[in-house]
PDB file of C-alpha atoms in Angstrom:
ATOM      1  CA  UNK A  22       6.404 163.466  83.134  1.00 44.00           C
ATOM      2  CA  UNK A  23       6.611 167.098  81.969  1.00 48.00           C
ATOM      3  CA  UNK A  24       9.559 169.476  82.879  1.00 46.00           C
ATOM      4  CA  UNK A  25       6.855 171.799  85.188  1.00 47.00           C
ATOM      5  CA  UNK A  26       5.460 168.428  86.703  1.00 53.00           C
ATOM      6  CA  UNK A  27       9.026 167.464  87.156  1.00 50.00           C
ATOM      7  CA  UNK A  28      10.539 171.102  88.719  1.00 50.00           C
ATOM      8  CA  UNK A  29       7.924 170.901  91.192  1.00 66.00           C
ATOM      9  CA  UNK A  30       8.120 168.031  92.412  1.00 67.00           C
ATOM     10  CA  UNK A  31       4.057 166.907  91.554  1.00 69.00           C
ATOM     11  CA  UNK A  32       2.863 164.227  89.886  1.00 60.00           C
ATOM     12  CA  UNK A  33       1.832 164.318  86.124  1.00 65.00           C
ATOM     13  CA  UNK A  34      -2.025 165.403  86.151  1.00 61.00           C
ATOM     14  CA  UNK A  35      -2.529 161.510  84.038  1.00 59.00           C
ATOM     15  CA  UNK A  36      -2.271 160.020  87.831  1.00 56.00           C
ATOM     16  CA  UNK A  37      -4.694 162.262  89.814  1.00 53.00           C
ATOM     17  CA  UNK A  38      -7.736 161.711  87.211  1.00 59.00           C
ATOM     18  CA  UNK A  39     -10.775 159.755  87.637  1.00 56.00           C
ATOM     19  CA  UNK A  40     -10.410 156.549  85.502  1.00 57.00           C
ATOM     20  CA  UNK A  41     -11.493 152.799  85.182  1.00 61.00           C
ATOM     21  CA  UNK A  42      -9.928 150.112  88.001  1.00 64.00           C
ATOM     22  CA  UNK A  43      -8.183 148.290  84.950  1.00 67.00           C
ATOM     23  CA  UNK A  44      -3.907 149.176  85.583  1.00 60.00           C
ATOM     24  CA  UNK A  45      -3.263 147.529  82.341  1.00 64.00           C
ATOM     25  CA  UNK A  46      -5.564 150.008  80.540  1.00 58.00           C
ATOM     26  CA  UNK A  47      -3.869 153.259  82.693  1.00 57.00           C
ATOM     27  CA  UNK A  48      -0.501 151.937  81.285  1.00 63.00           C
ATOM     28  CA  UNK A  49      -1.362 151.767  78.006  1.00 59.00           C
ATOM     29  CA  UNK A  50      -3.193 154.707  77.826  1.00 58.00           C
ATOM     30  CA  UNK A  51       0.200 156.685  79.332  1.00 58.00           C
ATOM     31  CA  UNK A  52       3.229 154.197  78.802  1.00 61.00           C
ATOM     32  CA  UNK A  53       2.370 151.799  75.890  1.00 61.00           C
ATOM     33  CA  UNK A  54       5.642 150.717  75.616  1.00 58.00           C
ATOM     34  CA  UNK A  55       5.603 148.855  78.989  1.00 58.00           C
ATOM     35  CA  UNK A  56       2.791 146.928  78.032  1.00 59.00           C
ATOM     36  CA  UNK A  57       4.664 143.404  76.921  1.00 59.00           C
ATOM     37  CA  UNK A  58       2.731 143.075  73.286  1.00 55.00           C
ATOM     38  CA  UNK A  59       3.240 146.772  72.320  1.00 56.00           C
ATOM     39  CA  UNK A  60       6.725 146.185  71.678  1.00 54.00           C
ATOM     40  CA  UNK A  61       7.847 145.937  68.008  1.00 54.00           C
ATOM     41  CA  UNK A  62      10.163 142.710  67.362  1.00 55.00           C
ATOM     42  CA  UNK A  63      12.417 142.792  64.100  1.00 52.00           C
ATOM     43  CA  UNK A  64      11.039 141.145  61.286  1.00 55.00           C
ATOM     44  CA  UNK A  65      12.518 137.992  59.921  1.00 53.00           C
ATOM     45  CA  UNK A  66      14.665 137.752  62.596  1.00 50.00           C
ATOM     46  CA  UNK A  67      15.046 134.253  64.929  1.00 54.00           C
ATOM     47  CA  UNK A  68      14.647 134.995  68.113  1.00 58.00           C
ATOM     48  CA  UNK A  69      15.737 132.141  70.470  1.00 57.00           C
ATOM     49  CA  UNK A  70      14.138 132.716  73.706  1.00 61.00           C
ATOM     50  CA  UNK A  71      13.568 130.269  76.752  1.00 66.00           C
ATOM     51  CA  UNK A  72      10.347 128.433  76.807  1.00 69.00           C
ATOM     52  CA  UNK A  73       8.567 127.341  80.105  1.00 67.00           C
ATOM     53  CA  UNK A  74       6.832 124.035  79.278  1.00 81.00           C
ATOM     54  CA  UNK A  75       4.734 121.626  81.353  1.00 93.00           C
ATOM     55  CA  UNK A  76       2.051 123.098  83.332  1.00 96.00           C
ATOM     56  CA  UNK A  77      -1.197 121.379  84.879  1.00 97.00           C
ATOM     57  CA  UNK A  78      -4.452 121.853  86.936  1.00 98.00           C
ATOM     58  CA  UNK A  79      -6.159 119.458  89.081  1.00 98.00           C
ATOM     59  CA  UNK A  80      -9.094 120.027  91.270  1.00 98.00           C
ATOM     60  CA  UNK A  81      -9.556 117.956  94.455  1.00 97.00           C
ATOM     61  CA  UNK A  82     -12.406 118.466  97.004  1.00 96.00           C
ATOM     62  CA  UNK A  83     -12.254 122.116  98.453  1.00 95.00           C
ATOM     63  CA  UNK A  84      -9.643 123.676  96.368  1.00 97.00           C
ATOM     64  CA  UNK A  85      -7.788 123.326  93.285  1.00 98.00           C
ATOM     65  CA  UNK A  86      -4.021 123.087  92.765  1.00 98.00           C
ATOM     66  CA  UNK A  87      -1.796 124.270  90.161  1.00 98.00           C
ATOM     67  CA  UNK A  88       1.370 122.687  89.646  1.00 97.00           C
ATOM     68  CA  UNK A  89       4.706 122.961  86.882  1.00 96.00           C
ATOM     69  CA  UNK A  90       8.261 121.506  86.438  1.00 94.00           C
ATOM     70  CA  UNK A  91      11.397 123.319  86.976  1.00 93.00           C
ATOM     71  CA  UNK A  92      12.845 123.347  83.379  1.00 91.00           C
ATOM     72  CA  UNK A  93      13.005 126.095  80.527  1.00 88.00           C
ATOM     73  CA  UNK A  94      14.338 124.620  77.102  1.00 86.00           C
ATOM     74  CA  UNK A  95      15.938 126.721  74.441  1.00 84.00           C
ATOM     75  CA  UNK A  96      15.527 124.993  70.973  1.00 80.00           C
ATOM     76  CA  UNK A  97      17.280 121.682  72.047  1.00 82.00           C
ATOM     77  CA  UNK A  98      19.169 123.361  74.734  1.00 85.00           C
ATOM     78  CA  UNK A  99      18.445 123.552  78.472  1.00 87.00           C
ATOM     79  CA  UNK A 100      18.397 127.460  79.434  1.00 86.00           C
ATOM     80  CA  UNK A 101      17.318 126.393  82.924  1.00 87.00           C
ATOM     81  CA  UNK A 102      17.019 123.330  85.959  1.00 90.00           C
ATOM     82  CA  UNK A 103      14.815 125.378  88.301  1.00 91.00           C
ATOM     83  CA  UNK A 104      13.048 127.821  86.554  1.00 91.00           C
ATOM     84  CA  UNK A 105       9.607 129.100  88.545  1.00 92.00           C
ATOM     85  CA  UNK A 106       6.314 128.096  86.015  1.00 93.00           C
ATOM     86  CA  UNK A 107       4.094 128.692  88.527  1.00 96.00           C
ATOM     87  CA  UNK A 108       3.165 131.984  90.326  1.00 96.00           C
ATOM     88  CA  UNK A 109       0.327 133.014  92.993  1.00 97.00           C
ATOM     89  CA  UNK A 110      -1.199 136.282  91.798  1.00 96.00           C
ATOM     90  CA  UNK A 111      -3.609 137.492  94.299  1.00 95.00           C
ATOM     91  CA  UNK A 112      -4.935 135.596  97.588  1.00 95.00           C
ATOM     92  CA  UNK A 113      -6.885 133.027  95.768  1.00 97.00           C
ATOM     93  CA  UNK A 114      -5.608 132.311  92.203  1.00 97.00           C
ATOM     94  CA  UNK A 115      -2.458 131.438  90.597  1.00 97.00           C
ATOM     95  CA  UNK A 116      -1.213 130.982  86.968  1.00 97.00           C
ATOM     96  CA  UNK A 117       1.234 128.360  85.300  1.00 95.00           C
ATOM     97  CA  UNK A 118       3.094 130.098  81.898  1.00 90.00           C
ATOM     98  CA  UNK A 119       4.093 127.966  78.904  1.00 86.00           C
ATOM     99  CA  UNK A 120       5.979 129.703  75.930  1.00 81.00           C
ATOM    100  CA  UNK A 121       8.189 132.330  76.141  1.00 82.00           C
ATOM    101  CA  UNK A 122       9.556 132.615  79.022  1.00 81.00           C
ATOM    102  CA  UNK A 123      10.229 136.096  79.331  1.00 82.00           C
ATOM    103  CA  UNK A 124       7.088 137.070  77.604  1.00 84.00           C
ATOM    104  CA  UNK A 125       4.818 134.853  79.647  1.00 86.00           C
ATOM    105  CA  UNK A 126       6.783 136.006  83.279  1.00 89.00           C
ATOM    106  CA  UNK A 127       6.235 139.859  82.156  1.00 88.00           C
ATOM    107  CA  UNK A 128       2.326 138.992  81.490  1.00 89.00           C
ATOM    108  CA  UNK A 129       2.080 137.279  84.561  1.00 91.00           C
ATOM    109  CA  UNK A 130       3.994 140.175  86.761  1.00 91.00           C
ATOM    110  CA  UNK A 131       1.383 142.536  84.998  1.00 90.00           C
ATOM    111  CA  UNK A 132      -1.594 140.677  85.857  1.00 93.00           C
ATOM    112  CA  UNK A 133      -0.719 140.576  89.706  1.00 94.00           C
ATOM    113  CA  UNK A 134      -0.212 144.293  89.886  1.00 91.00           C
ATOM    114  CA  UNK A 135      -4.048 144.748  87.940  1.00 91.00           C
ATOM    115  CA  UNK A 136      -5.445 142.500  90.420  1.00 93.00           C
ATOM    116  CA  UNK A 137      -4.021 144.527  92.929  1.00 92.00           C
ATOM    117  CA  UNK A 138      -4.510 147.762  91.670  1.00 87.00           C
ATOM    118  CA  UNK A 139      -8.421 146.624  91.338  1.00 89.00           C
ATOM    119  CA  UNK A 140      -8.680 145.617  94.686  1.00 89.00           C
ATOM    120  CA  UNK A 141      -6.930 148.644  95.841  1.00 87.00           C
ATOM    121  CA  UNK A 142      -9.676 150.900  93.544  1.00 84.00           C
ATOM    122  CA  UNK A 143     -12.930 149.696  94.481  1.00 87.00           C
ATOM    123  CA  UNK A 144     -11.798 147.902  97.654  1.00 88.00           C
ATOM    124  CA  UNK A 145     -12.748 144.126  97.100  1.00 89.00           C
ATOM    125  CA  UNK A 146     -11.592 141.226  95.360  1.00 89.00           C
ATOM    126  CA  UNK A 147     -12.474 140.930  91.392  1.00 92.00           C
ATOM    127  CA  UNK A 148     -14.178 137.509  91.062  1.00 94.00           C
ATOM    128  CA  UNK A 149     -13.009 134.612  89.149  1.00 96.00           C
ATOM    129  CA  UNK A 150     -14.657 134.819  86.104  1.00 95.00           C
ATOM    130  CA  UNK A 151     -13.364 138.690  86.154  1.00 94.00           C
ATOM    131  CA  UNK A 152      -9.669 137.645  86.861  1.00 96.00           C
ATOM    132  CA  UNK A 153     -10.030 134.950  84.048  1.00 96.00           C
ATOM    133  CA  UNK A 154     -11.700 137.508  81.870  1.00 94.00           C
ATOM    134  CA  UNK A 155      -8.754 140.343  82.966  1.00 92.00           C
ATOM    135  CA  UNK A 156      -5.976 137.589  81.799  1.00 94.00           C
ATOM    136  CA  UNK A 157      -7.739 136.352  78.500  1.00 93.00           C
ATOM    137  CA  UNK A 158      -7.791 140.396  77.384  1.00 90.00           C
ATOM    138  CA  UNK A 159      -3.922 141.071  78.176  1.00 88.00           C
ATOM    139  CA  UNK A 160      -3.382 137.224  76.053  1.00 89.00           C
ATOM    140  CA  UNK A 161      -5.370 139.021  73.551  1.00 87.00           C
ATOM    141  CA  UNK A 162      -3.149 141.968  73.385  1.00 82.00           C
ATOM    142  CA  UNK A 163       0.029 139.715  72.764  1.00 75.00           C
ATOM    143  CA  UNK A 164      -1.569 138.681  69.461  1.00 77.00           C
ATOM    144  CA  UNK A 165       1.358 140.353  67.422  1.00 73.00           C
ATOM    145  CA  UNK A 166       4.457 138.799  69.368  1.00 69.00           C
ATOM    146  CA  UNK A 167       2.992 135.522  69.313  1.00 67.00           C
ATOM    147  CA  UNK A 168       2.421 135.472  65.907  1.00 74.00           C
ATOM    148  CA  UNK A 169       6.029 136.551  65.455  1.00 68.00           C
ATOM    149  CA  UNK A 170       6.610 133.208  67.995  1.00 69.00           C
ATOM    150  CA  UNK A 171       7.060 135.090  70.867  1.00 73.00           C
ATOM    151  CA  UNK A 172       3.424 133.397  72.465  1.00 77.00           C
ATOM    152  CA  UNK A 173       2.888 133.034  75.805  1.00 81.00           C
ATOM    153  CA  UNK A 174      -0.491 131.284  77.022  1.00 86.00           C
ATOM    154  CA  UNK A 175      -1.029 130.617  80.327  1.00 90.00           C
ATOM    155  CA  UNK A 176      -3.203 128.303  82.226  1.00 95.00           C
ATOM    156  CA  UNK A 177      -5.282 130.288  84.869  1.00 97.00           C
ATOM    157  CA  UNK A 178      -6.738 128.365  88.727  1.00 98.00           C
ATOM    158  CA  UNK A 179      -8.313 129.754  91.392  1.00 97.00           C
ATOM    159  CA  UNK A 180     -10.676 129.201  94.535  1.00 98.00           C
ATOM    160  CA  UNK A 181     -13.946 130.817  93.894  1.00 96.00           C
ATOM    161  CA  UNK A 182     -15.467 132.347  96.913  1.00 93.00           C
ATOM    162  CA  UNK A 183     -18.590 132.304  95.758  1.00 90.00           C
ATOM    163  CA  UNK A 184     -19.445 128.636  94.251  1.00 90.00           C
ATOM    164  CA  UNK A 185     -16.800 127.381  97.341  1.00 92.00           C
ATOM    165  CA  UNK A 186     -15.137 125.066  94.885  1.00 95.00           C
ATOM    166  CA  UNK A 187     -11.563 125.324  92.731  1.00 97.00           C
ATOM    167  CA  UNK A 188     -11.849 126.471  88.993  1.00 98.00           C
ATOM    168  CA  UNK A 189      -9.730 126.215  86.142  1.00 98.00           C
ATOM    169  CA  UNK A 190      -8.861 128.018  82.951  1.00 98.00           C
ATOM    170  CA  UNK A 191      -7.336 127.617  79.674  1.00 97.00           C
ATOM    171  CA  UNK A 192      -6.691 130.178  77.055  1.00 94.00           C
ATOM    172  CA  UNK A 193      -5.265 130.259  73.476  1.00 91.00           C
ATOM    173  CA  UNK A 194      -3.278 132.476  72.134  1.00 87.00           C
ATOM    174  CA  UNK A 195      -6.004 134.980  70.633  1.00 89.00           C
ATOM    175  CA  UNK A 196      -6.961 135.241  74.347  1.00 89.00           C
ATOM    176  CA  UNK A 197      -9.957 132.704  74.551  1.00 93.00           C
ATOM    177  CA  UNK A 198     -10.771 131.663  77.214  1.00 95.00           C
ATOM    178  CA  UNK A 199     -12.034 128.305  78.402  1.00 96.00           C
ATOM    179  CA  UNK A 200     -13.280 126.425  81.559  1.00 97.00           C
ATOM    180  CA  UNK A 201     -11.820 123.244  81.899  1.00 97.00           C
ATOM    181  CA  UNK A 202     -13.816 120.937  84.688  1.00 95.00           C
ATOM    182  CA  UNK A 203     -11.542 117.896  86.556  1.00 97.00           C
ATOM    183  CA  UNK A 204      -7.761 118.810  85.473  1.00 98.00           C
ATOM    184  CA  UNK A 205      -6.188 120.281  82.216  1.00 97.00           C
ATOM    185  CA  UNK A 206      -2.572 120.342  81.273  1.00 96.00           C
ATOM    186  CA  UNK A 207      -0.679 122.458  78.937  1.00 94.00           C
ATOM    187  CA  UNK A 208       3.144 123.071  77.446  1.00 91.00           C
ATOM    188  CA  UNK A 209       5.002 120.524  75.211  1.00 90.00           C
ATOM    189  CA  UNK A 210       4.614 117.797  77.805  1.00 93.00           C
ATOM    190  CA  UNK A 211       1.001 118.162  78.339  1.00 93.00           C
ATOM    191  CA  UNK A 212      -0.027 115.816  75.927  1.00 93.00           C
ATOM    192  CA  UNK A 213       1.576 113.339  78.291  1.00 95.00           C
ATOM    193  CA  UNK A 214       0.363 114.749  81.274  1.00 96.00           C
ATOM    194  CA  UNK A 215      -3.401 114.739  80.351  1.00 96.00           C
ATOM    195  CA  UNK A 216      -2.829 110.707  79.630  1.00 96.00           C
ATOM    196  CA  UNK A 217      -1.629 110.347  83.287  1.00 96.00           C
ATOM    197  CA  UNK A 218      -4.142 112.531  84.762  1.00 97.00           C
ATOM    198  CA  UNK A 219      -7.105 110.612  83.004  1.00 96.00           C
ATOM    199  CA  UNK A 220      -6.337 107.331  84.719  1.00 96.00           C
ATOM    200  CA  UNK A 221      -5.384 109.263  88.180  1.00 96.00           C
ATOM    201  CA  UNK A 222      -7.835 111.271  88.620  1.00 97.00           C
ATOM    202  CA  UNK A 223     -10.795 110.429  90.463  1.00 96.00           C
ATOM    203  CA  UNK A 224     -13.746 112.598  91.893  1.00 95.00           C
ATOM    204  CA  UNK A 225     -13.192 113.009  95.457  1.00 95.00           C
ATOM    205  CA  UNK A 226      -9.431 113.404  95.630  1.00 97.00           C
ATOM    206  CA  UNK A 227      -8.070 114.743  98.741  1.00 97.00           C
ATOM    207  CA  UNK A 228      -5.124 117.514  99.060  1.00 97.00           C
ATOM    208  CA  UNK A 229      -2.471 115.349  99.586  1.00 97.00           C
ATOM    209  CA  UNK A 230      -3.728 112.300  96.875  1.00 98.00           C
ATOM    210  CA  UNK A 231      -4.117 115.518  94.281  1.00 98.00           C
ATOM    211  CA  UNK A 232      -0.721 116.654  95.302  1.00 98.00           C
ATOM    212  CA  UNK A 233       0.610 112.490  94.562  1.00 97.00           C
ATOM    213  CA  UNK A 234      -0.942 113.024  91.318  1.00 98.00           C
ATOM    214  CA  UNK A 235       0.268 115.862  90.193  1.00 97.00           C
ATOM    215  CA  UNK A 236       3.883 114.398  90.586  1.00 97.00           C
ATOM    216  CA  UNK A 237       3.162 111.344  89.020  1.00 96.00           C
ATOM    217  CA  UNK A 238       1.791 112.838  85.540  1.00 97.00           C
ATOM    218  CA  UNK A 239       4.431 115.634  85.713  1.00 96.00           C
ATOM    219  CA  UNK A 240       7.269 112.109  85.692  1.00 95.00           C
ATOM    220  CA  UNK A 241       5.089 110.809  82.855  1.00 95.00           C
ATOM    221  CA  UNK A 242       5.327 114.229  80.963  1.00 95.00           C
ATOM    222  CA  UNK A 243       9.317 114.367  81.804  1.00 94.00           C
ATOM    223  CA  UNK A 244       9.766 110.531  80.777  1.00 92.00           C
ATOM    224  CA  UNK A 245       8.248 111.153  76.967  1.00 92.00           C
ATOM    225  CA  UNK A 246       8.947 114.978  76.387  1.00 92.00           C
ATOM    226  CA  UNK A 247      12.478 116.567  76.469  1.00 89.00           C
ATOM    227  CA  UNK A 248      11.425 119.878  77.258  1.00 89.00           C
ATOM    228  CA  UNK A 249       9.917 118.820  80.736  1.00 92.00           C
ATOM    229  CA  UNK A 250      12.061 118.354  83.864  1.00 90.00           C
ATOM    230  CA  UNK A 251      11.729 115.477  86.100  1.00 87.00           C
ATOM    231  CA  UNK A 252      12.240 115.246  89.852  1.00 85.00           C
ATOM    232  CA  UNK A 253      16.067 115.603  90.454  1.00 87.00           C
ATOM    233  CA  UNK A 254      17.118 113.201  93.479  1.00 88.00           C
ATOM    234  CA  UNK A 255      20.721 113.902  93.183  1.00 87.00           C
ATOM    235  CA  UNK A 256      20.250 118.101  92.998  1.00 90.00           C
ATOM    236  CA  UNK A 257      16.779 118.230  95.040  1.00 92.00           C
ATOM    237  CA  UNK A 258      14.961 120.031  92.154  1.00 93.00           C
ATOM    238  CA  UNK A 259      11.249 119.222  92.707  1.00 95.00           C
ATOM    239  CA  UNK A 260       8.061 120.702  91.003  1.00 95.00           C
ATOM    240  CA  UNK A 261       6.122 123.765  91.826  1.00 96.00           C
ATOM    241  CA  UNK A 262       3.068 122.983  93.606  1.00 98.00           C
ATOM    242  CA  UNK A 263       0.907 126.269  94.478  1.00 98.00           C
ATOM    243  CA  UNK A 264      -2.838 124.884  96.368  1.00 98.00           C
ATOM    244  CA  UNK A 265      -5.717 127.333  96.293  1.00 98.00           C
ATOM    245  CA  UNK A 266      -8.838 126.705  98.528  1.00 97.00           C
ATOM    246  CA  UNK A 267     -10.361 128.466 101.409  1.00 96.00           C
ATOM    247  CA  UNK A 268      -7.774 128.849 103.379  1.00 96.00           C
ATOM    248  CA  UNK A 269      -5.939 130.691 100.520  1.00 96.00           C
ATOM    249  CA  UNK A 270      -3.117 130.558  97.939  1.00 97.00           C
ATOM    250  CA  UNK A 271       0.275 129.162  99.265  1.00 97.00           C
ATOM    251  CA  UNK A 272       3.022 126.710  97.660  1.00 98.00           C
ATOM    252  CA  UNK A 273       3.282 123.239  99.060  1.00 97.00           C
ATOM    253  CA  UNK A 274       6.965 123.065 100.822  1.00 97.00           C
ATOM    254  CA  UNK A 275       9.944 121.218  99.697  1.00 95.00           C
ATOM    255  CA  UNK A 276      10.118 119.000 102.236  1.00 96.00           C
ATOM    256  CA  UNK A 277       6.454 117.392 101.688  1.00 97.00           C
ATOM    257  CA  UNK A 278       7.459 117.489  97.950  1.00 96.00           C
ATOM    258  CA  UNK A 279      10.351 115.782  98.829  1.00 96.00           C
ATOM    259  CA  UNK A 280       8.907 112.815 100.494  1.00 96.00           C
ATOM    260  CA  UNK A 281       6.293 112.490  97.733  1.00 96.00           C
ATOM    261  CA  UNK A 282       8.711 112.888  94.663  1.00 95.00           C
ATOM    262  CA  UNK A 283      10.482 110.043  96.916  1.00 95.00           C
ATOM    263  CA  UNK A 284       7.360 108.110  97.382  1.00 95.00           C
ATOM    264  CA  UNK A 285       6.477 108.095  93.454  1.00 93.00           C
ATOM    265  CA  UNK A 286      10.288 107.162  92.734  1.00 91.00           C
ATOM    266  CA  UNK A 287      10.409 104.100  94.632  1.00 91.00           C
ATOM    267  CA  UNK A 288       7.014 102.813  93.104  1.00 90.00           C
ATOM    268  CA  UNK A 289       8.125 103.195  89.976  1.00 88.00           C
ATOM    269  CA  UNK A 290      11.294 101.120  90.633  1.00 87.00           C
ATOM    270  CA  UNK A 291       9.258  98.394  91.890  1.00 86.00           C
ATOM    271  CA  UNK A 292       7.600  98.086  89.354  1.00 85.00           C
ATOM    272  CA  UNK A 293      10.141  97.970  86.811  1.00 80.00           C
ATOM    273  CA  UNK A 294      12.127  95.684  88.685  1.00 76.00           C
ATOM    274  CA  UNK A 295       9.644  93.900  91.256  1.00 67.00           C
ATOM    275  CA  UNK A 296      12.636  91.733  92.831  1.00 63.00           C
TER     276      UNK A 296
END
């Protein structure tokens, strides 16, 4: 803002031009330093940051759900139990970070103020393909920090209005973008979760079985990786579950997490120990 703007009292003449619906762009055309991936990062320098890991995608008939554990690892530290992954960014999507933490939360926060901002602009939603697109350019534009290992790559779900029918995407960190079809998993424990999810999954899944199976692959992922949290009994730490169909975006509650994470608990002490 300019001293005349500031003395009296108007805004800076940037904010009362005609311009594109894109927030992201307006930002970085007048405040490039807010913009997460404009910020220079000291070379040569270790930077040990929390990293959000397991994150996965599962779509069930009607809808789609996106769901993450609870812990953030620092090298072979634990920076965090309950950490939020998972994070609904306008009425009908939501988006899971893996990698850095702070980088990946700050992309996310962005994205659900240009979502927003667009619908506030040309007064209707941006469809799905055009929030996935919107996300894989501001992944694109973190291309320096992550290849100073500051990366943050999220994985992208939403109900699409149009087909009627959850979708899912998957990005790298140049900002590609890819549809995945059934589920997709990604983070250090996804490797695990994808195993689980191939013999769970099943066309035809309802809510609540898609809801039983994202627990169970997120245990699998937390029994073989680390950096993944399981369901905590003792402390009542349970994953994020967000479920996006037609009747919107909304987080399944802890109590119907709590009977399931309970549920998947007991099977899997009767089977180890079927006395």
């Amino acid at each position: 803002m300019t001293s005349a703007d500031a003395s009296n009292g108007r805004l800076p003449a940037a904010f009362l031009q005609a311009g594109s619906a894109s927030f992201t762009e307006f930002v970085g055309a007048h405040a490039p330093h807010l913009i997460p991936g404009s910020r220079a990062v000291p070379g040569g320098v270790p930077i040990d940051a929390p990293h959000g890991t397991t994150i996965l995608a599962i779509q069930y008939t009607g809808g789609v759900l996106l769901a993450g554990d609870r812990r953030a690892t620092m090298g072979n530290l634990i920076a965090n139990h309950t950490m939020q992954k998972v994070f609904t960014t306008d009425e009908y999507s939501a988006a899971g970070i893996a990698g850095t933490a702070g980088i990946a939360i700050e992309l996310v926060r962005l994205f659900q103020v240009e979502l927003e901002h667009y619908e506030k602009i040309e007064g209707t939603l941006l469809s799905l393909e055009g929030k996935a697109n919107r996300l894989a350019s501001m992944i694109r534009g973190n291309l320096g920090m992550a290849m100073q290992g500051l990366s943050a790559v999220p994985l992208f779900a939403g109900y699409d209005l149009a087909g009627d029918r959850g979708r899912i995407f998957s990005y790298d960190v140049t900002g590609g973008c890819y549809e995945e079809t059934d589920h997709h998993s990604v983070g250090s424990g996804s490797l695990f979760a994808r195993g689980a999810l191939k013999k769970l999954w099943r066309s035809g899944l309802t809510r609540d079985e898609a809801i039983r199976v994202a627990v169970e692959a997120l245990y699998d992922a937390a029994d073989d990786d680390s950096a993944t949290g399981g369901p905590d009994l003792g402390r009542r730490i349970w994953p994020t579950v967000a479920l996006l169909d037609a009747e919107g975006a909304r987080f399944v509650s802890a109590e119907q997490l709590e009977q399931v994470v309970t549920g998947v608990v007991q099977q899997r002490r009767e089977e180890a120990d079927p006395r």
